[in-house]
Structure formats: C-alpha cells, structure tokens
Coordinates of C-alpha atoms in Angstrom, one line a residue:
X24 CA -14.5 24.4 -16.3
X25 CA -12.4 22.9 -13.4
X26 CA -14.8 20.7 -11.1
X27 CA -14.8 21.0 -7.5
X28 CA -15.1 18.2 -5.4
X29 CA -16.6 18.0 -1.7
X30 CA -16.0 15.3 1.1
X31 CA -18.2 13.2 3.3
X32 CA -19.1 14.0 6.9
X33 CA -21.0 10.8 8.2
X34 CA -22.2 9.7 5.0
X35 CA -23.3 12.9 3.4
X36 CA -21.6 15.9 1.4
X37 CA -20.0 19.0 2.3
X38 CA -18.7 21.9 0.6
X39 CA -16.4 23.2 2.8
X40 CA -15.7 27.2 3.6
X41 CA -12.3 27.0 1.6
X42 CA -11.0 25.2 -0.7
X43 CA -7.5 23.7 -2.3
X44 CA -6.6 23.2 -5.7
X45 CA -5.4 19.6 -6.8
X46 CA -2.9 19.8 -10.1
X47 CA -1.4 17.4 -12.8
X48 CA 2.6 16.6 -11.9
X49 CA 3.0 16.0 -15.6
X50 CA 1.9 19.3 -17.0
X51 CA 0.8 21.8 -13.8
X52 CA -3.2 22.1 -15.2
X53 CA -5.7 22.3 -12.4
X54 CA -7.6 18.6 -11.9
X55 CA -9.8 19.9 -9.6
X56 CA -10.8 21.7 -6.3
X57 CA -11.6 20.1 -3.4
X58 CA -13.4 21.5 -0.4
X59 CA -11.4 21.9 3.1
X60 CA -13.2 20.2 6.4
X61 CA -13.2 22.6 9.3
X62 CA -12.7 21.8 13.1
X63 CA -17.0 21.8 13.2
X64 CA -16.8 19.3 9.9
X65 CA -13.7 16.7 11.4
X66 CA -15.6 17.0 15.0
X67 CA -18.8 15.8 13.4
X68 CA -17.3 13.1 11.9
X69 CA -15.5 11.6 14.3
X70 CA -18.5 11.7 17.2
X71 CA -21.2 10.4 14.2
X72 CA -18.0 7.7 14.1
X73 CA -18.0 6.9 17.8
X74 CA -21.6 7.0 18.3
X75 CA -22.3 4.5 15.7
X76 CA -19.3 2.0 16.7
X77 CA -21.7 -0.7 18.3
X78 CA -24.5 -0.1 15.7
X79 CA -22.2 -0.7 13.2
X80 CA -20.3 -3.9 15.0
X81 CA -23.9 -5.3 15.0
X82 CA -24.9 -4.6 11.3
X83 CA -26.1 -7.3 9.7
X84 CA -23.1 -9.4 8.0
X85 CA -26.0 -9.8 4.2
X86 CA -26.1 -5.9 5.3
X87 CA -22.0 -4.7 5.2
X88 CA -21.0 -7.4 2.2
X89 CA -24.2 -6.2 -0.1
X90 CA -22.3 -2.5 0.4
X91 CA -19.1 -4.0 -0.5
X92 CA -20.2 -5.8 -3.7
X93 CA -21.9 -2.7 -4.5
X94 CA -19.0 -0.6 -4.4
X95 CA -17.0 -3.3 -6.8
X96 CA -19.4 -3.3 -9.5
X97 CA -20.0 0.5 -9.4
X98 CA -16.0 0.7 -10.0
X99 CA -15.8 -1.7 -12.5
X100 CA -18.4 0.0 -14.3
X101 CA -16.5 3.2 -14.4
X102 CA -13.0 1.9 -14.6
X103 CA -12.0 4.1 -17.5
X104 CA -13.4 7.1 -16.2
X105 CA -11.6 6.8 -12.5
X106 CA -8.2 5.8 -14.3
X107 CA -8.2 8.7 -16.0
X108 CA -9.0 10.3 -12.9
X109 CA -5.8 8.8 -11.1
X110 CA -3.6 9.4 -13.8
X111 CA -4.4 13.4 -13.7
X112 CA -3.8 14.1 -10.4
X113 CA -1.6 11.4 -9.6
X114 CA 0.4 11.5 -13.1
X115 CA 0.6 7.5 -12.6
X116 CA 0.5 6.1 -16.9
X117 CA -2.7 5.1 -18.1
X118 CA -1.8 1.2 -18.5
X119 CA -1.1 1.2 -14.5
X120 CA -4.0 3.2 -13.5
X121 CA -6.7 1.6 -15.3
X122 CA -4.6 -1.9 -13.4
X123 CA -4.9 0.0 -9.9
X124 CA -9.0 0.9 -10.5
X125 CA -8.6 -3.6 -10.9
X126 CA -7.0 -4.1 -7.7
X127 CA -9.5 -1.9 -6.2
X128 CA -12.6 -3.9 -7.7
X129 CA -10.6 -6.9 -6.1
X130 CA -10.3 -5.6 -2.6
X131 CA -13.6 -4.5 -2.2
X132 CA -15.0 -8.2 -3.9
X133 CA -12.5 -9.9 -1.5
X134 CA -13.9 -7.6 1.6
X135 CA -17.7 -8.7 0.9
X136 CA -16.8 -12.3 0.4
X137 CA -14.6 -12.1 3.8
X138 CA -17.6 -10.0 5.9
X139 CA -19.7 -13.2 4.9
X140 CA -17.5 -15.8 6.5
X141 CA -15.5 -13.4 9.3
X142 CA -16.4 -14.3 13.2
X143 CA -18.1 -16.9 12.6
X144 CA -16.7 -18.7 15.9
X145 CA -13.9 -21.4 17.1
X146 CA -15.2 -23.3 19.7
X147 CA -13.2 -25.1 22.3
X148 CA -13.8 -27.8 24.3
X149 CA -12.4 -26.9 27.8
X150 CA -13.3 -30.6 29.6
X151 CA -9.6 -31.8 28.5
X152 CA -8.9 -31.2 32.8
X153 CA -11.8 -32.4 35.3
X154 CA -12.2 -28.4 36.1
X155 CA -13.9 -27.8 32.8
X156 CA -16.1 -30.6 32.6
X157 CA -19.2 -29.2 30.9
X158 CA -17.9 -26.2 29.6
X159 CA -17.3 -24.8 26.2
X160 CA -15.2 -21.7 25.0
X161 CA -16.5 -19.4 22.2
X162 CA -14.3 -17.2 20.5
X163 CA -15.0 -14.2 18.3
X164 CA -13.7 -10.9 16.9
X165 CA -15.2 -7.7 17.8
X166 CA -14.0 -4.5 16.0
X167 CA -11.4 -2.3 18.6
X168 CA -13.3 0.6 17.5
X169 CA -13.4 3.3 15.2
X170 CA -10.7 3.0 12.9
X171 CA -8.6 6.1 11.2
X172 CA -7.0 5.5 7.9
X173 CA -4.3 7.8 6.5
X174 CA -3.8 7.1 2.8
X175 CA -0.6 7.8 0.6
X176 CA -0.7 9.8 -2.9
X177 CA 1.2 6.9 -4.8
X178 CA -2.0 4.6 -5.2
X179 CA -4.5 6.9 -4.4
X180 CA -7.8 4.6 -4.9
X181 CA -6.4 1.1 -3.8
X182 CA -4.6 2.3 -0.9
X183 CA -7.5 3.9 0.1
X184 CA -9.3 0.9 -0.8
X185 CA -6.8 -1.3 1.7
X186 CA -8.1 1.2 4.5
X187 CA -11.6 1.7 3.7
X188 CA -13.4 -2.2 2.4
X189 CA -11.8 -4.2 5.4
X190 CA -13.1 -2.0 7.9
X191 CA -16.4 -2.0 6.5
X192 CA -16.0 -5.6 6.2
X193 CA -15.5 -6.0 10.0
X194 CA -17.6 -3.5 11.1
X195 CA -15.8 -0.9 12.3
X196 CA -16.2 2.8 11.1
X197 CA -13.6 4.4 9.7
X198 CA -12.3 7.8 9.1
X199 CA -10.2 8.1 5.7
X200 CA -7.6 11.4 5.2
X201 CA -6.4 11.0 1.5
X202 CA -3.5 12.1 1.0
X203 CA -3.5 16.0 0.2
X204 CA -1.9 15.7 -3.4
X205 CA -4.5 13.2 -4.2
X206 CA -7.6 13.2 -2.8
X207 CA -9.8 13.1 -5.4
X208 CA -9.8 8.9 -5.9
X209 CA -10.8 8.5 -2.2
X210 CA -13.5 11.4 -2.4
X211 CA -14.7 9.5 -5.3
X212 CA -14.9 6.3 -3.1
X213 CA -17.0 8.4 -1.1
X214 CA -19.2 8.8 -3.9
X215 CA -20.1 4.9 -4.3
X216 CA -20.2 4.7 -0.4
X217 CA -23.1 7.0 -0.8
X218 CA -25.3 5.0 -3.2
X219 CA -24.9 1.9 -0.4
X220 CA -27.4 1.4 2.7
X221 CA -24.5 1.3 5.2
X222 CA -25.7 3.5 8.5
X223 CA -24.9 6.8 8.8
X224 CA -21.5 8.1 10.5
X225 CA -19.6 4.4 9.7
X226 CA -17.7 6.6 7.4
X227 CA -16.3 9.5 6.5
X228 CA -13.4 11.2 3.8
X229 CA -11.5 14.0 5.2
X230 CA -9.2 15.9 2.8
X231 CA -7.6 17.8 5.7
X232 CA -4.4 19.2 5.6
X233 CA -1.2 17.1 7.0
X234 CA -0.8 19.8 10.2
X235 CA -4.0 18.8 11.5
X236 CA -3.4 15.2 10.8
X237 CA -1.8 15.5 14.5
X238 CA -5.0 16.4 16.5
X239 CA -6.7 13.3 14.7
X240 CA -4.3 10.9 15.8
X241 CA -4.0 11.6 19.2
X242 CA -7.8 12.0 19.4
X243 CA -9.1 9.0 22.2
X244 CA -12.1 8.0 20.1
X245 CA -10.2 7.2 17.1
X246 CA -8.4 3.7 18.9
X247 CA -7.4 2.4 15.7
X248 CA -5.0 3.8 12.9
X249 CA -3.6 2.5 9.7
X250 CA -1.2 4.6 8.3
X251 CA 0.9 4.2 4.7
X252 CA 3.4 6.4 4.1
X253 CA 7.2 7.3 5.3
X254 CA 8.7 5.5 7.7
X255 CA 9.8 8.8 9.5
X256 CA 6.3 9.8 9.8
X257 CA 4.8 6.0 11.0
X258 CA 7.1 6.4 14.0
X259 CA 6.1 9.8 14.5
X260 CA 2.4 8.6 15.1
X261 CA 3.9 5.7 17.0
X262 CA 6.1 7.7 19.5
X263 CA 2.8 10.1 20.0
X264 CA 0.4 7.5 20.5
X265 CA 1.9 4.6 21.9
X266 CA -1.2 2.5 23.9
X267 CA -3.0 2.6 20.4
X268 CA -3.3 -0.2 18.2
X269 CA -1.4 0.4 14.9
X270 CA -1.1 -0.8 11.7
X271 CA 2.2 0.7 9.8
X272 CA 3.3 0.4 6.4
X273 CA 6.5 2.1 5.7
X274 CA 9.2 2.2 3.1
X275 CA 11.3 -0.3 1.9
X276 CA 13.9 -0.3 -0.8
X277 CA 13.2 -3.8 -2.5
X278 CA 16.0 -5.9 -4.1
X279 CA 15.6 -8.8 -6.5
X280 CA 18.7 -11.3 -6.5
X281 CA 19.5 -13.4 -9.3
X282 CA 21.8 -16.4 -8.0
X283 CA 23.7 -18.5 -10.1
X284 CA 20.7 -21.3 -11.3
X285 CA 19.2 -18.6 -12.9
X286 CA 21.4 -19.0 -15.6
X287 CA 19.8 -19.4 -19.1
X288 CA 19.5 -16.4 -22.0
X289 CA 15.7 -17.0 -21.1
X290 CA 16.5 -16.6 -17.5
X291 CA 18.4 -13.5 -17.7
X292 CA 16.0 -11.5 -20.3
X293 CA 13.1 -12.9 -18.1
X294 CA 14.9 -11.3 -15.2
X295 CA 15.9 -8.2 -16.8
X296 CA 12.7 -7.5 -18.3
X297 CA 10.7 -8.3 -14.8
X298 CA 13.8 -5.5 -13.1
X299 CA 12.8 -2.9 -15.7
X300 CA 9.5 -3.0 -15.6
X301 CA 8.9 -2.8 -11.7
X302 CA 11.7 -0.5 -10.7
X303 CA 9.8 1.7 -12.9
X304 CA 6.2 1.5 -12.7
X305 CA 5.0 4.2 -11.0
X306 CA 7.5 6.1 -11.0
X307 CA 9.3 4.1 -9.0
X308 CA 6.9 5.2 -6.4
X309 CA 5.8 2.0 -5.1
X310 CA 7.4 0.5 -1.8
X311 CA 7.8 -3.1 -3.3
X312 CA 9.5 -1.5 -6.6
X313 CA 12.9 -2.7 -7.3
X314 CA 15.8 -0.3 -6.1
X315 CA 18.1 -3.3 -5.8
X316 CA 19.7 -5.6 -7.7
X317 CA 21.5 -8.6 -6.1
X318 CA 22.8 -10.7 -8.7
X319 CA 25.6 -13.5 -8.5
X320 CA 29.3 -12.9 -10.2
X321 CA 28.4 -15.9 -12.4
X322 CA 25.5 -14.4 -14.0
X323 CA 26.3 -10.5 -13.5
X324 CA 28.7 -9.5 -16.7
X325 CA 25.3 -11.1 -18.7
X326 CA 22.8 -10.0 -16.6
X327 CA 23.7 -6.1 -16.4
X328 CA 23.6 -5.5 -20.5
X329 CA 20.3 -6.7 -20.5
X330 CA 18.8 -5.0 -17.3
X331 CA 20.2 -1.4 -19.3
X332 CA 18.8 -1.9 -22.2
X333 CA 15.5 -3.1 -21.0
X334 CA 15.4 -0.2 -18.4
X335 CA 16.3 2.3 -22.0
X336 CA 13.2 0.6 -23.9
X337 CA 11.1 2.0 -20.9
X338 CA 8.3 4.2 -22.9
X339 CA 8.4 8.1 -20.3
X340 CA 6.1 10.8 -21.3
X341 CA 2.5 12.2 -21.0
X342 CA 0.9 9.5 -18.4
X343 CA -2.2 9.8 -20.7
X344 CA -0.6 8.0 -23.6
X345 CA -1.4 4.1 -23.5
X346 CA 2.1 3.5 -24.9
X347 CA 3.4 5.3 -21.9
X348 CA 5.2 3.2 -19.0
X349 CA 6.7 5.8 -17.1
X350 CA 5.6 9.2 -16.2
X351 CA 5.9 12.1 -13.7
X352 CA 6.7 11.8 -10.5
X353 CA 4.0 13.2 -7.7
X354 CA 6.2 16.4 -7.5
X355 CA 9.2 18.4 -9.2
X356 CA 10.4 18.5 -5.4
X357 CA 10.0 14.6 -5.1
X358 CA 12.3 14.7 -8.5
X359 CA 15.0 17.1 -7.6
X360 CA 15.3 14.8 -4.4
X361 CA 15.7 11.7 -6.8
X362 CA 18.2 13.8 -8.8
X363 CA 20.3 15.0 -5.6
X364 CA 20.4 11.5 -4.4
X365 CA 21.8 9.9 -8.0
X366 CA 24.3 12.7 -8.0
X367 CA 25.7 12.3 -4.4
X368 CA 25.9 8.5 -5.7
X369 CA 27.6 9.2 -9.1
X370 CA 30.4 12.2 -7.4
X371 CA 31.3 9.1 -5.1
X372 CA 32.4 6.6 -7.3
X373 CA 29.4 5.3 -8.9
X374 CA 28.9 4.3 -12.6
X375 CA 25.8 5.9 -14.6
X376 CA 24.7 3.3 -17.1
X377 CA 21.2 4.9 -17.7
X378 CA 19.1 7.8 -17.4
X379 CA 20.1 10.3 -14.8
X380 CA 18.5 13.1 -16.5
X381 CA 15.7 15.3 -14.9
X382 CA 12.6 17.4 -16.5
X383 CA 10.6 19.1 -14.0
X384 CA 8.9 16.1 -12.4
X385 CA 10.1 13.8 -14.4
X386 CA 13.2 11.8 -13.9
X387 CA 15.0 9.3 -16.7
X388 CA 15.0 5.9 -15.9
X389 CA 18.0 5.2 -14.2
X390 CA 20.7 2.3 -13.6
X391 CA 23.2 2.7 -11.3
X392 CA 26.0 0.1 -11.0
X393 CA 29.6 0.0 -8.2
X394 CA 27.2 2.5 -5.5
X395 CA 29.6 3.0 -2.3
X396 CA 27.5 1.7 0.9
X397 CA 27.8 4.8 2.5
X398 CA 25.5 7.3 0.0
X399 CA 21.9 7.8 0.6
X400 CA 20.3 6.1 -2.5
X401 CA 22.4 2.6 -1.0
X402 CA 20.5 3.2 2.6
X403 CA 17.6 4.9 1.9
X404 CA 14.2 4.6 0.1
X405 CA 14.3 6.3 -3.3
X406 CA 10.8 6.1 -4.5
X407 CA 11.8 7.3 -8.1
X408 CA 12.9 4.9 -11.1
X409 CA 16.2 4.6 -10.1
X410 CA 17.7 1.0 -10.1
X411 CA 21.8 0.1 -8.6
X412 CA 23.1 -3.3 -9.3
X413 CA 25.6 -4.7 -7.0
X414 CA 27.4 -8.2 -7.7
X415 CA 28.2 -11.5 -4.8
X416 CA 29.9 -14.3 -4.5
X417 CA 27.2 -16.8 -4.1
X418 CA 23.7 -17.3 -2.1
X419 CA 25.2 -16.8 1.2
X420 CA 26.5 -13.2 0.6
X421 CA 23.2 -12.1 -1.7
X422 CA 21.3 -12.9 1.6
X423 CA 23.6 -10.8 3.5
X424 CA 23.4 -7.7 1.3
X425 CA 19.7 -7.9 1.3
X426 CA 19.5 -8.6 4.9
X427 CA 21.7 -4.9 5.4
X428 CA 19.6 -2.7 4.9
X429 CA 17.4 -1.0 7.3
X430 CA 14.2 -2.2 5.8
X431 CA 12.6 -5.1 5.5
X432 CA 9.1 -5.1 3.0
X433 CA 9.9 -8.0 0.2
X434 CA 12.4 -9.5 -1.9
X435 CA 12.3 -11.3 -5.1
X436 CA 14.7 -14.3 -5.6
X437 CA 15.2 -15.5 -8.8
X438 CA 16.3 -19.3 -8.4
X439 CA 14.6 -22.4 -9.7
X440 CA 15.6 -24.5 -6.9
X441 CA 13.3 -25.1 -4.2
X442 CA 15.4 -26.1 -1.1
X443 CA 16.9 -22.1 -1.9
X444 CA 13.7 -20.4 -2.4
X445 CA 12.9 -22.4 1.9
X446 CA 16.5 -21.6 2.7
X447 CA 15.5 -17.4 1.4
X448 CA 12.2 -17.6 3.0
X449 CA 14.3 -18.6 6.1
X450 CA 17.0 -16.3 5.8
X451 CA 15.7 -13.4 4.3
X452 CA 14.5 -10.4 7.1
X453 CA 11.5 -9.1 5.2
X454 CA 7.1 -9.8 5.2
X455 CA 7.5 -11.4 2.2
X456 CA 10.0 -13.7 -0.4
X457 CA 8.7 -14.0 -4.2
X458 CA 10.3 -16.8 -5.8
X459 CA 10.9 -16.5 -9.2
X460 CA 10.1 -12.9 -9.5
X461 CA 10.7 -9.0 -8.5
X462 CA 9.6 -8.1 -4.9
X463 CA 6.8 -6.0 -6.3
X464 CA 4.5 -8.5 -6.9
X465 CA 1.8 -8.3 -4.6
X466 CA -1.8 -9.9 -4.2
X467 CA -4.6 -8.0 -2.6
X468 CA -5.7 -10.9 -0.9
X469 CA -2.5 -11.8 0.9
X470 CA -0.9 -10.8 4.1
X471 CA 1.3 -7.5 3.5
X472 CA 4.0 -5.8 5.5
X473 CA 7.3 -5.4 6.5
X474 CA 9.8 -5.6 9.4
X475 CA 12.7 -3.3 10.9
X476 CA 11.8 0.2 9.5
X477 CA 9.2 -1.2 6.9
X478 CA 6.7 -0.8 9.4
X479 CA 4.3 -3.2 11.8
X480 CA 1.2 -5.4 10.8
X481 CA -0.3 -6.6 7.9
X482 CA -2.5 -5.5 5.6
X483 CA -4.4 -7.7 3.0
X484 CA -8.0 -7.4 3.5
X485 CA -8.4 -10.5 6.0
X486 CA -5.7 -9.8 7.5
X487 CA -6.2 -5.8 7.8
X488 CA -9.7 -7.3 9.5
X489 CA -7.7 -9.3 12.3
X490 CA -6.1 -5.8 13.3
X491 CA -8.8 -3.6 13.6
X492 CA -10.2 -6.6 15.7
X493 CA -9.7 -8.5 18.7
X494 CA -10.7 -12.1 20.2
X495 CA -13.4 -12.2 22.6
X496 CA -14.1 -15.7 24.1
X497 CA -17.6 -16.7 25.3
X498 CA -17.7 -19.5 28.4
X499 CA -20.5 -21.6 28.4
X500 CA -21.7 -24.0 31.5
X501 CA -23.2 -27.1 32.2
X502 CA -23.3 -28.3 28.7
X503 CA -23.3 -32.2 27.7
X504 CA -20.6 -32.0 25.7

C-alpha cells in the first residue's frame, strides 16, 4: 500500500483536499502521496508565522537548542529508515544517502550548540573621545523576521536541514517549501519538529507547487528568504523582491586543477580517484561536484588515463544496492538535457573518452576531453556526471580558466605548496579554495557560498544565523566604566 504523507501548518498536520504523487527516478514506482496546502492552509501558516515572530525571538535559548538536539538524536536513531527514504524518491545511492541523513544529524547538533552561545553581546567602550565618557555600547542580533526557505530536490533532508535548524537556532520562524519532486525528507523533518516543545506557528512545511511559490515570495510578512536552486530562478526572486534580505545559493560548475607539484604516481591516482568520485556522486547533481578539470601540460598525458578509468570503475545501477555509486538522475528530462548537452559538445569537436550513453534517467558516467569554449556544457552548469578535462601551461593560466567562467561556488587545487594554495585563495573568484582536494568537499559547519552567478550569502549554520539576523546596539549612560 502506497503511504500518504501530510504537511505541517503551524506545528500540526494536515491532509490536504488534493493530493500529488511522489515517484522513484530509478524505476517510476509510486514512493508516496503527499497532501497539497490550499490558499486557507499557506494563509494560516504564514500569519501563525508572523504572529509568533517576537514570541519566538524571546524563546528561551535552554528552550530552542533542547529542540535542536532533539531533532539530531531522533535522526540518528532512524538513519537507515530516512536513507532509504531519500534514496526512493530522490534515486540518490544508498552509501550517499545514509552520508546525507549524517550531515543532517550534524547541522542540527551544530544549530543547538550555536543557539547556546549566539547574541550573547559585544560590548564597547565608547569613552575613547571625551563625548562618550560613561557610556557603553551593547550589541546583539535580533532575527529580521520570519524566514522562508525554498529547498532543492538534490539533498532533500540536509538542504532542508541548512534552512530549517539555523533558523530555529536564532529564533526566527520559518516557512520550508520542499522541493515538489522531493518532499517527503522535509515533511519527515516535520515529523521530529512535532515531538519537540517549540511554540506553535515557528514552523511550518509546505509542499506547494512551484507556480504558487511566486505569491509566497512577494508576500511582506515573509522578510527573509533562503533559496537553493538555479541560478536563473534566484535572480528571478531577486529582481521581484528586491528590498528583501536574501540568501542565494546557485549553480556552479566546479573545477579541480592539478598543477605541476602534484606530480607523483600517488599524486595523480589520489587525484584521479578524488575527480571520479565527486563528479559523480549524486548524479553529478551536486553544485560543488566536479565538472572541470584543470590540470597542468606537465602532469596531463598521466593524469587523463587515470581519471577514465577511475570514472569507468564507477559502480551505476539500482540506488538501493550498497555497491552502487551512481544512480538515476532526479528526472528522464534532467537526463535527456545531460545527453543533449554532451552531444552538442561531442558534434563540435570534442573527444568522448567515457560514458555518453543514456537509459531513461540514467546517464553513463562521462569524460569529456578538447570541449570548444563556446558549447553549453563549457559555460553552463551540467548537474549530471559528466566531467571535461582541459590542459595549461602553468599556475597562471589554470587560474585564468577557472576564473572564466560565469560562476564562482569552489574550487579544488591540488598543489602541495603552500605560498600557491595563498596565491589560489587570492586569485581564485569563488566562496571557497580546497587545497589538496576536489571542490566538493564541504563542512556543515563552515561558511558556504558563491560569487558572480553562484549566488549571494552564506550558509553554514552560524553563518546562515548572521543572515536571518541583524545587529542591534544598546547605549548605556552614566556608567563608571
């Protein structure tokens, strides 16, 4: 019997007059149904929201991180259960999705320990000129208000997770929309939400369609909105709603350069296995995956044999096999896009080493080497497990065909020299430089974002809390100071 799943108005469950039905990429079986909010349920939820904003801002701090911890153990606790969750309606391999239910105990552990500690006040002397003798400045963060987050389908519980625990944390309320392929992670959030003491209306999970996304972002009560997802959508929201704050992050298309220190047989397998590996997990679907490889002339002619083969050895098939490293993508659209794109690339000159090959929403693992600039997979984001592999004449030039494209997320630089890995962290136009690595390593705790079309703000759970914040100073008078 298929299940069907409700959302959360305010705190509590509704059914929902209709209903849409949620189904595997890898083999088309029904996951589940999942109830549809109406305008009454997504009015509800966003007045119980605004009504409870300064309740909430006041809650206790003991009050918001008990929540918080509670909501890490309870996932923990059911990590199996919830990976296999992700991995039917998300068709993301087992392996991964039992490593994103991980991240997710993480950012919700981080988000209690951080609601302990956050606002606890800077204060300032202001008698440094004879005007503020005897005064004192306070400074704290208050919450801008009622926060709107607008989840992507590629990691349906920790980006959700990313939205949801450092709002809490902060005391502001938050409204989550999942995205519509895969709700059923963030409805489950809801769930452990439920069991907590947190007041009512602080949060709510609203499967709704993307055509009424619209009406929610432009409404006045919802000041705040983190968004993941497309960059063409991000600016979108931007252009419509331009005197809220925003949090936006967008595509990238992530290379990894390999200069000429990196040099050894255990250099170049280390590299080759790392470039495998993460410009297929998930798909590719991952903004941080690799899509481009950088490497050196002096290194390349070694380098290449060993990315192909370790991109062949890549394990695709049913996402519920633990030997499984690469499965479906979300959609058979998303793949015939992936497909159109390698083939556009391949009738202009480029060289297919690897994969190429479609099967309903799955795509072959793919290596792509000699891509023209001017095809789309060289400009845009790909977001399948396709990888193309350029070589340059030294540092100087890597830096420059990184620095080329239209995003700017992360980059990996494999070098073991440390005056290069200051020199990339200089030079490089991205929100973060991994040294020694692929781009897509990244750590829950840590501040996350891009520049140019990757998007505006950070995320990483302290730094998520600064956005949805502001400073607020506090004067004080006639103190002996």
């Amino acid at each position: 019997m298929t299940s069907s799943h409700a959302f959360w108005v305010a705190g509590r469950q509704v059914a929902g007059e209709t209903a849409f039905d949620v189904t595997s990429p890898w083999d088309g079986r029904l996951v589940g149904r999942v109830g549809v909010p109406g305008d009454a349920d997504v009015e509800e939820a966003v007045a119980a929201a605004y009504a409870v904003r300064d309740e909430f801002a006041a809650t206790p701090a003991h009050v918001r991180a008990a929540a918080l911890d509670h909501v890490s153990r309870r996932l923990a606790e059911r990590t199996e259960e919830i990976a296999r969750l992700i991995c039917a309606e998300n068709g993301k391999p087992l392996k991964w999705a039992r490593g994103e239910v991980g991240r997710a105990v993480s950012v919700f552990r981080f988000a209690a320990e951080e609601a302990r500690r956050f606002n606890g006040g800077e204060a300032q002397r202001l008698d440094t000129d004879p005007g503020g003798q005897g005064r004192l400045a306070l400074t704290r963060r208050f919450p801008k208000g009622v926060v709107l987050g607008i989840a992507p389908f590629n990691f349906p519980l920790n980006l959700c997770a990313h939205k949801i625990a450092p709002a809490i944390a902060a005391g502001a309320p938050i409204i989550l929309k999942p995205a519509p392929a895969t709700p059923l992670s963030a409805l489950l959030l809801g769930e452990l939400l439920a069991e907590t003491g947190l007041p009512a209306g602080s949060w709510s999970v609203l499967p709704v369609p993307n055509d009424r996304m619209p009406a929610l972002v432009r409404d006045e009560r919802l000041p705040v909105i983190s968004f993941t997802g497309s960059d063409k959508v991000g600016y979108a929201i931007m252009d419509s709603v331009p005197r809220k704050h925003l949090t936006l992050e967008l595509g990238g298309n992530g290379a990894a350069v390999v200069l000429a220190d990196w040099a050894s047989d255990e250099d170049l397998e280390w590299a080759a296995t790392r470039i495998a590996t993460f410009s297929n997990y998930q798909g590719g679907q991952s903004c941080i995956s690799v899509q481009r490889v950088v490497a050196d002339a002096s290194v390349y002619d070694r380098l290449l044999p060993r990315i192909v083969a370790a991109v062949e050895a890549q394990v695709t098939g049913d996402p519920s096999d633990d030997a499984t490293d690469v499965g479906p993508l979300v959609s058979e659209d998303a793949a015939r896009r992936v497909e159109s794109w390698v083939e556009e690339a391949v009738g202009a000159g480029a060289e297919l080493l690897a994969g190429g090959k479609r099967d309903g929403a799955s795509y072959a693992p793919t290596v792509l080497a000699g891509v023209p600039d001017g095809v789309t997979i060289a400009r845009e984001e790909v977001f399948g497990p396709v990888l193309t592999v350029q070589k340059v004449a030294g540092e100087a030039a890597a830096f420059a065909a990184v620095n080329e494209s239209a995003y700017g997320l992360q980059a990996g630089v494999f070098t073991h020299d440390l005056q290069t890995a200051f020199r990339a962290h200089r030079a490089l136009e991205v929100g973060g430089v991994v040294i020694g690595d692929v781009p897509s390593y990244r750590a829950d705790q840590m501040p996350y974002g891009g520049v140019k079309q990757s998007g505006v703000g950070r995320e990483g759970v302290r730094f998520a809390m600064d956005d949805y914040t502001y400073e607020r100073v506090l004067v004080l008078t006639g103190l002996a100071l």
